[in-house]
Short mmCIF file of N, CA and C in Angstrom, two decimals:
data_model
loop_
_atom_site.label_atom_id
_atom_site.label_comp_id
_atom_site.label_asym_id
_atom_site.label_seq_id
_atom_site.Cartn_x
_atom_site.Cartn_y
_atom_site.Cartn_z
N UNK A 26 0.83 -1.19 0.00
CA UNK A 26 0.00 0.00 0.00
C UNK A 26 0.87 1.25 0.00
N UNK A 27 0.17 2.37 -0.60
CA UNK A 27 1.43 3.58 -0.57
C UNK A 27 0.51 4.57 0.04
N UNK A 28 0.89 5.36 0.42
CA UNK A 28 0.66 6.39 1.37
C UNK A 28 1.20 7.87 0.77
N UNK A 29 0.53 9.09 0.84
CA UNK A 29 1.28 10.03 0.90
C UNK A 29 0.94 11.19 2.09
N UNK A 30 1.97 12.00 2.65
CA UNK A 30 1.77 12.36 3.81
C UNK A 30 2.34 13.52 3.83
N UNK A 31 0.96 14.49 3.65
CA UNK A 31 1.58 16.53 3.54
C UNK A 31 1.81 16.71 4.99
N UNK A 32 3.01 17.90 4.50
CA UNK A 32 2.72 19.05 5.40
C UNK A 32 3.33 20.11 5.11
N UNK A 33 3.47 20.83 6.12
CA UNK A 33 3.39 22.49 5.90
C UNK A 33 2.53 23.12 5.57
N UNK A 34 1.23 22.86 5.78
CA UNK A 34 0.00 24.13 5.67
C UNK A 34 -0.20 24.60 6.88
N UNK A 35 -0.82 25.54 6.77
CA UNK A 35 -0.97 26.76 8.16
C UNK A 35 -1.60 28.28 7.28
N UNK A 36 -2.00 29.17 8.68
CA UNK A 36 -2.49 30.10 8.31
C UNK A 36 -1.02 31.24 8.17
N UNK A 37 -1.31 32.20 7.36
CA UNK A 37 0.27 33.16 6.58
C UNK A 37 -0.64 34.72 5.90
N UNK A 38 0.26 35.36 6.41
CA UNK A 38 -0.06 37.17 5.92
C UNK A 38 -0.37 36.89 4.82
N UNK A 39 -1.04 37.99 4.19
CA UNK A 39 -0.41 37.85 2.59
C UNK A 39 0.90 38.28 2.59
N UNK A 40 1.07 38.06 1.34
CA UNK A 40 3.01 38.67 1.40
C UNK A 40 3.64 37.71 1.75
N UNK A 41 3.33 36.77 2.84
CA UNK A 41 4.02 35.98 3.39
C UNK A 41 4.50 34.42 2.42
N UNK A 42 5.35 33.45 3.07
CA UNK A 42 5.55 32.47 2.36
C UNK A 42 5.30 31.09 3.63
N UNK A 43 4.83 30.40 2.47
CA UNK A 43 4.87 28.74 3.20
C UNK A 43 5.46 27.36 2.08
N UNK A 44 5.82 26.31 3.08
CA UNK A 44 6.58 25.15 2.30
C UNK A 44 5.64 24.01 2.16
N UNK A 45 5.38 23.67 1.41
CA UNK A 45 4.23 22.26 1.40
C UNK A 45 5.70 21.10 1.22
N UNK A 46 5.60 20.31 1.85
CA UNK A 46 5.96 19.03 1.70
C UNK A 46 5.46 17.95 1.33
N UNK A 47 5.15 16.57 0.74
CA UNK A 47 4.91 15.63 0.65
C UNK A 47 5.28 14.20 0.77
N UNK A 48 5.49 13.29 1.46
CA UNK A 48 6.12 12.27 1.49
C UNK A 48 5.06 11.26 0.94
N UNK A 49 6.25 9.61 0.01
CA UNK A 49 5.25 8.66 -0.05
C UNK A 49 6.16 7.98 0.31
N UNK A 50 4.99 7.22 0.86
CA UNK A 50 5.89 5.88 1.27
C UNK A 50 4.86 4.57 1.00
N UNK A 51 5.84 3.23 1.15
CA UNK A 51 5.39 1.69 0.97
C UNK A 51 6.12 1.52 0.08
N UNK A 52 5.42 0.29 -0.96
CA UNK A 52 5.72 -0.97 -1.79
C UNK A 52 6.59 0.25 -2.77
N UNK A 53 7.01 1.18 -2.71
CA UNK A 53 6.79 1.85 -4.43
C UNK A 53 8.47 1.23 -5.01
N UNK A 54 7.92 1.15 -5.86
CA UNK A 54 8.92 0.81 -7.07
C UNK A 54 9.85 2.31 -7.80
N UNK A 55 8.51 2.99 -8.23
CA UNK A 55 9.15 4.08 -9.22
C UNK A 55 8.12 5.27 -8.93
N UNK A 56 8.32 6.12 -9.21
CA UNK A 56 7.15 7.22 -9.64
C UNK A 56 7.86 8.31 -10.57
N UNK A 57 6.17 8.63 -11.22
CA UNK A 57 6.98 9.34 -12.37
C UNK A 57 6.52 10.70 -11.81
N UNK A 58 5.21 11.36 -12.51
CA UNK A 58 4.41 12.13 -12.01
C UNK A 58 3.92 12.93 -10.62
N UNK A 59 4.62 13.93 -10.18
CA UNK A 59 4.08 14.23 -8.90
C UNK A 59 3.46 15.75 -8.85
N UNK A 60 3.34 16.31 -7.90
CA UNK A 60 2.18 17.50 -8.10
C UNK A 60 1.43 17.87 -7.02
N UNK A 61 1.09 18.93 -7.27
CA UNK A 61 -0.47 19.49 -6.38
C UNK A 61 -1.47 20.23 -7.09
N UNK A 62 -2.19 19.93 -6.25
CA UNK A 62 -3.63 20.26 -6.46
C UNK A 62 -4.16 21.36 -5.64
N UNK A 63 -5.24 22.28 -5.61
CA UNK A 63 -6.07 22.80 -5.29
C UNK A 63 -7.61 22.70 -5.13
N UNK A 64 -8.30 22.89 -3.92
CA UNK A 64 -9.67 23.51 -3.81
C UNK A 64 -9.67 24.12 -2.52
N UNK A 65 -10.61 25.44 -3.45
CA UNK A 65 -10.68 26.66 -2.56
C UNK A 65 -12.47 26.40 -2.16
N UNK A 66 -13.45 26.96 -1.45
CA UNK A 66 -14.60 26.67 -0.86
C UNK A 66 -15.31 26.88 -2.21
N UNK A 67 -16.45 26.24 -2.36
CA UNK A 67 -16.78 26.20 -3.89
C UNK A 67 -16.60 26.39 -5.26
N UNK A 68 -15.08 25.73 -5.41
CA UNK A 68 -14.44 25.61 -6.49
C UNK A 68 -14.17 24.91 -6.91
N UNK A 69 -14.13 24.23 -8.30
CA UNK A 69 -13.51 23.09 -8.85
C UNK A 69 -12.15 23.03 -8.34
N UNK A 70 -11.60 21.60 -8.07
CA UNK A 70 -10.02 21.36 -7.58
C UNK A 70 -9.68 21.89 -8.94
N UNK A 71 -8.13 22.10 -9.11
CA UNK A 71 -7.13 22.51 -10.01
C UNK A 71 -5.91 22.39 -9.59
N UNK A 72 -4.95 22.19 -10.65
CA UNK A 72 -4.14 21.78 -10.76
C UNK A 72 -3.25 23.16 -10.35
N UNK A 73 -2.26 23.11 -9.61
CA UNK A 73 -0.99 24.46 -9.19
C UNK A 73 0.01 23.91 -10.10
N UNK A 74 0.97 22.68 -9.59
CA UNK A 74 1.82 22.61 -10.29
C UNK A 74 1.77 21.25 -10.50
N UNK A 75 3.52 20.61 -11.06
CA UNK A 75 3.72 19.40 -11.21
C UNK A 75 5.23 19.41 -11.73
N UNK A 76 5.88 18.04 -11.23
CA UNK A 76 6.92 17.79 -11.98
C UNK A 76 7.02 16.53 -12.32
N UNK A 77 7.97 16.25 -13.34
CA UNK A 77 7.81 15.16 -14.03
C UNK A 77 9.50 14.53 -13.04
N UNK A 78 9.78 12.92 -13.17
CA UNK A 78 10.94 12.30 -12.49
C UNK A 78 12.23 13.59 -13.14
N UNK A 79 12.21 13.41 -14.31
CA UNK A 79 13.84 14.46 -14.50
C UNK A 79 13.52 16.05 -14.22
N UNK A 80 12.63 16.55 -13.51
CA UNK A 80 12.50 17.74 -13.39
C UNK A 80 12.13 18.85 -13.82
N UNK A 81 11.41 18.53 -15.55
CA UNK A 81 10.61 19.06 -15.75
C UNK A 81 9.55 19.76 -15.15
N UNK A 82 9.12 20.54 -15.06
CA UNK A 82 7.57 21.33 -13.98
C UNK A 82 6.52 22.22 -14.98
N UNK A 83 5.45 21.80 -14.51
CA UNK A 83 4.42 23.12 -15.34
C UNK A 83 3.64 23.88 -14.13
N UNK A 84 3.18 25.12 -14.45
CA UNK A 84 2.62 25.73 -13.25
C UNK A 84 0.81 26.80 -13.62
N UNK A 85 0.52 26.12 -13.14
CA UNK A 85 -1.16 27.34 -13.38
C UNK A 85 -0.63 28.45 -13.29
N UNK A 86 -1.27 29.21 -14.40
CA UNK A 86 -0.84 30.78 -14.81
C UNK A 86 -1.36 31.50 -13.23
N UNK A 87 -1.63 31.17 -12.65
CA UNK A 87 -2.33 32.07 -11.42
C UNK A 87 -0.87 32.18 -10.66
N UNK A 88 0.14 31.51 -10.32
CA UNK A 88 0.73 31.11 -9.39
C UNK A 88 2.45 31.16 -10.19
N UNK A 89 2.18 31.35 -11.59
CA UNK A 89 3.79 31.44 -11.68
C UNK A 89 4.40 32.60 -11.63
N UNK A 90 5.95 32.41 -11.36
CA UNK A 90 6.55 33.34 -10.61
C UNK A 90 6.77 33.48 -9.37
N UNK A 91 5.62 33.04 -8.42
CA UNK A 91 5.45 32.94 -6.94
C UNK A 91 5.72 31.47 -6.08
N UNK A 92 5.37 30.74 -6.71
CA UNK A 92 5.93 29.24 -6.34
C UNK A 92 6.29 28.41 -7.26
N UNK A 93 7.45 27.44 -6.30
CA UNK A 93 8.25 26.88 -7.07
C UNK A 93 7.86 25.03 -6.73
N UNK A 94 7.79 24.33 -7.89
CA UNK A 94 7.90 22.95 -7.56
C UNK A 94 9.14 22.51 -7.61
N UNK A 95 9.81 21.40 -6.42
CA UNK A 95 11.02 20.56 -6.40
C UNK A 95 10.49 18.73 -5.69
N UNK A 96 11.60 18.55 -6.22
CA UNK A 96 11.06 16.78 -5.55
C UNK A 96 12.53 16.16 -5.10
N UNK A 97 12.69 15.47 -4.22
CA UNK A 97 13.57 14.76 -4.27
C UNK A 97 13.28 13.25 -4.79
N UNK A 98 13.72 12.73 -5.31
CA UNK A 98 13.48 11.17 -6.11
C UNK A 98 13.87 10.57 -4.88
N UNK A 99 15.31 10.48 -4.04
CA UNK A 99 15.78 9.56 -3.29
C UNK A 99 15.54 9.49 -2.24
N UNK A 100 14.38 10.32 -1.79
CA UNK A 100 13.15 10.70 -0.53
C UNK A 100 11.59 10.26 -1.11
N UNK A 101 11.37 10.34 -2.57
CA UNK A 101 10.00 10.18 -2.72
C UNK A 101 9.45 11.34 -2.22
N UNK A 102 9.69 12.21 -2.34
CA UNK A 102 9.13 13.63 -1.72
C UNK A 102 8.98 14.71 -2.54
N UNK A 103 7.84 15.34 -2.31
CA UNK A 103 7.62 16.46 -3.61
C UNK A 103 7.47 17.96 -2.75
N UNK A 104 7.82 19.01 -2.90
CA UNK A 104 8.02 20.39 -1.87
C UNK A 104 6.99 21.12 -3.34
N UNK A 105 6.38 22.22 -2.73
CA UNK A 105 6.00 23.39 -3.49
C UNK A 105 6.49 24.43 -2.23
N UNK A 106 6.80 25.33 -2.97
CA UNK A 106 7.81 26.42 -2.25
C UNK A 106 6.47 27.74 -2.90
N UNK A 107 5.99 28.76 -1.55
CA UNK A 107 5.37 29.42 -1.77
C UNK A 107 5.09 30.72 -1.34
N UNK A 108 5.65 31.47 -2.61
CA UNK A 108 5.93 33.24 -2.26
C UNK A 108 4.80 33.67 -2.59
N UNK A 109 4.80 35.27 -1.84
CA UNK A 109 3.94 36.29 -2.17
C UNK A 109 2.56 35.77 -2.18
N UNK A 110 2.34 35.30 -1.05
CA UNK A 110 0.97 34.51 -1.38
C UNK A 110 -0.74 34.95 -1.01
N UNK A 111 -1.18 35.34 -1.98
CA UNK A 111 -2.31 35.73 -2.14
C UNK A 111 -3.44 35.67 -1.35
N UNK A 112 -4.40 36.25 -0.65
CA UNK A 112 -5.81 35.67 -0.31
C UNK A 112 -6.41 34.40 -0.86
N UNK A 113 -6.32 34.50 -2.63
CA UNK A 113 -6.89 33.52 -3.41
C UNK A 113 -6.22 32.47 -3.59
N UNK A 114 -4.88 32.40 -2.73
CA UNK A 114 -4.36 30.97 -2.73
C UNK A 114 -4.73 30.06 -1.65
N UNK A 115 -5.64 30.64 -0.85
CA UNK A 115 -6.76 30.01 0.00
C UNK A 115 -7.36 28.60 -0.75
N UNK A 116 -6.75 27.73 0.27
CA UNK A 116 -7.30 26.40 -0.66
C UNK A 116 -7.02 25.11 0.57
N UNK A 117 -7.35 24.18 0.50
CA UNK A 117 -6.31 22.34 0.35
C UNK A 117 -5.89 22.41 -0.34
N UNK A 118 -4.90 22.14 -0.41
CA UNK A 118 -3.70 21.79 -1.02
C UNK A 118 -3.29 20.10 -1.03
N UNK A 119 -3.57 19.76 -2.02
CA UNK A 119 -3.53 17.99 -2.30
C UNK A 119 -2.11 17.74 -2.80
N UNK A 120 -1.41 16.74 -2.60
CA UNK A 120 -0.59 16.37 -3.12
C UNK A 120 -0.64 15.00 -4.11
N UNK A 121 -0.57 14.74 -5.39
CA UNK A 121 0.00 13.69 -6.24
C UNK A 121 0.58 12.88 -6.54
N UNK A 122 0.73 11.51 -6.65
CA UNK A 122 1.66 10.94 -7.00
C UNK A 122 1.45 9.85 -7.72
N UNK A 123 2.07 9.91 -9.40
CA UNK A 123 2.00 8.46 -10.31
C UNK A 123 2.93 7.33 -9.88
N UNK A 124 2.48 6.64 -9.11
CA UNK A 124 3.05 4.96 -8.61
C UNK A 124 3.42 3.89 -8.92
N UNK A 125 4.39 3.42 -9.45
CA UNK A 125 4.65 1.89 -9.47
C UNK A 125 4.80 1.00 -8.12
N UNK A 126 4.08 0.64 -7.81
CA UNK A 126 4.20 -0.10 -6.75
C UNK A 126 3.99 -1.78 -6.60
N UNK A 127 3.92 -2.26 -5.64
CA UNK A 127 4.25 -3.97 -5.64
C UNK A 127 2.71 -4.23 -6.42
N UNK A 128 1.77 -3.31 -5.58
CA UNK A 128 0.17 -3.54 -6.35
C UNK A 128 0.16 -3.51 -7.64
N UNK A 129 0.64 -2.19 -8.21
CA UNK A 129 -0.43 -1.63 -9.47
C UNK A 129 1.07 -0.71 -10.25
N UNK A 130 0.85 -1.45 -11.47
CA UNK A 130 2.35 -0.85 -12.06
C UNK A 130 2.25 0.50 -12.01
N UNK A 131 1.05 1.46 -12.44
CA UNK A 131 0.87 2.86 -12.45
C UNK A 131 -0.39 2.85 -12.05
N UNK A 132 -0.56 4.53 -10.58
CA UNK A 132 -1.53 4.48 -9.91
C UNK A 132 -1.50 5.99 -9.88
N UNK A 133 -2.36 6.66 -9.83
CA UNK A 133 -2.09 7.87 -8.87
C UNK A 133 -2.79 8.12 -7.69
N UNK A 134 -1.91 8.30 -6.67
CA UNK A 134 -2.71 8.43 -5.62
C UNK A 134 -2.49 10.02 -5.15
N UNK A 135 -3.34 10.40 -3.91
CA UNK A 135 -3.85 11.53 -3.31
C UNK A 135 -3.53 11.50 -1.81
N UNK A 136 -3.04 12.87 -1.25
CA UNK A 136 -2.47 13.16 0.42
C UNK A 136 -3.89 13.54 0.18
N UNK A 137 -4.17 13.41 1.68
CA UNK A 137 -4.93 13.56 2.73
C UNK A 137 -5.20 15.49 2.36
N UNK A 138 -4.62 16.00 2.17
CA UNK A 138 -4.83 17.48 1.77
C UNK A 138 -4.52 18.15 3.00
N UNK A 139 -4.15 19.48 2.62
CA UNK A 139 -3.41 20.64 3.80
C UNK A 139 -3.96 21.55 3.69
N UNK A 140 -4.37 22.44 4.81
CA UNK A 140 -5.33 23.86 4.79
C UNK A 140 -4.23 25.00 4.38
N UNK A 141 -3.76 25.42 3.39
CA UNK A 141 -3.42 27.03 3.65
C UNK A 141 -4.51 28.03 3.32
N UNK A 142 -4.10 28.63 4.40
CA UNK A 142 -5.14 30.03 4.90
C UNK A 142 -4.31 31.16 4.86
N UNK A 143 -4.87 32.06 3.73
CA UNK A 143 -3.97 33.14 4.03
C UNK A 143 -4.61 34.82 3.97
N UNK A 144 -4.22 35.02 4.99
CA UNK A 144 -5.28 36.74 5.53
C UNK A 144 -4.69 37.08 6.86
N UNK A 145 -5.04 38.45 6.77
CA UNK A 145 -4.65 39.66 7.65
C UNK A 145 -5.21 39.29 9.08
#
């Protein structure tokens, strides 16, 4: 079974910055695909960022410039790094991950999700 396990959400000024972390752990073999997600209170989830295993990244036009995606491969761990951060980056914050594991050659699974709250 694989697991993934955020953190770093919390409430932050605007202006201010926060670190999302992600860990997976279990059976995994490989992963390619990792990422986050968004939903803000009656909004469709959406996609923030993502990186691919060699480090490729794409980022929702809302948010580039201001945060950064990194992963370590030899942790299984995916970070979004997050500046200047908006009211409207008010969300959960989900984390991603495409899996090879002992189960299921490719899976994607979903963290538990993280509150950032951000206001005066």
């Amino acid at each position: 079974q694989v697991q993934l396990v955020e953190s770093g959400g919390g409430l932050v000024q605007p202006g201010g910055s926060l670190r999302l972390s992600c860990a997976a752990s279990g059976s995994i073999f490989n992963i390619n695909d990792m990422g986050w997600y968004r939903q803000a209170p009656g909004k469709e989830r959406e996609l923030v960022a993502a990186i691919a295993r060699g480090g490729s990244s794409n980022y929702a036009d809302s948010v580039k410039g201001r945060f950064t995606i990194s992963r370590d491969n030899a942790k299984n761990t995916v970070y979004l790094q997050m500046n200047s951060l908006k009211p409207e980056d008010t969300a959960v914050y989900y984390c991603v991950a495409d899996v090879h594991s002992a189960i299921n050659y490719y899976r994607r699974y979903w963290g538990q999700g993280t509150q950032v709250t951000v206001s005066s």
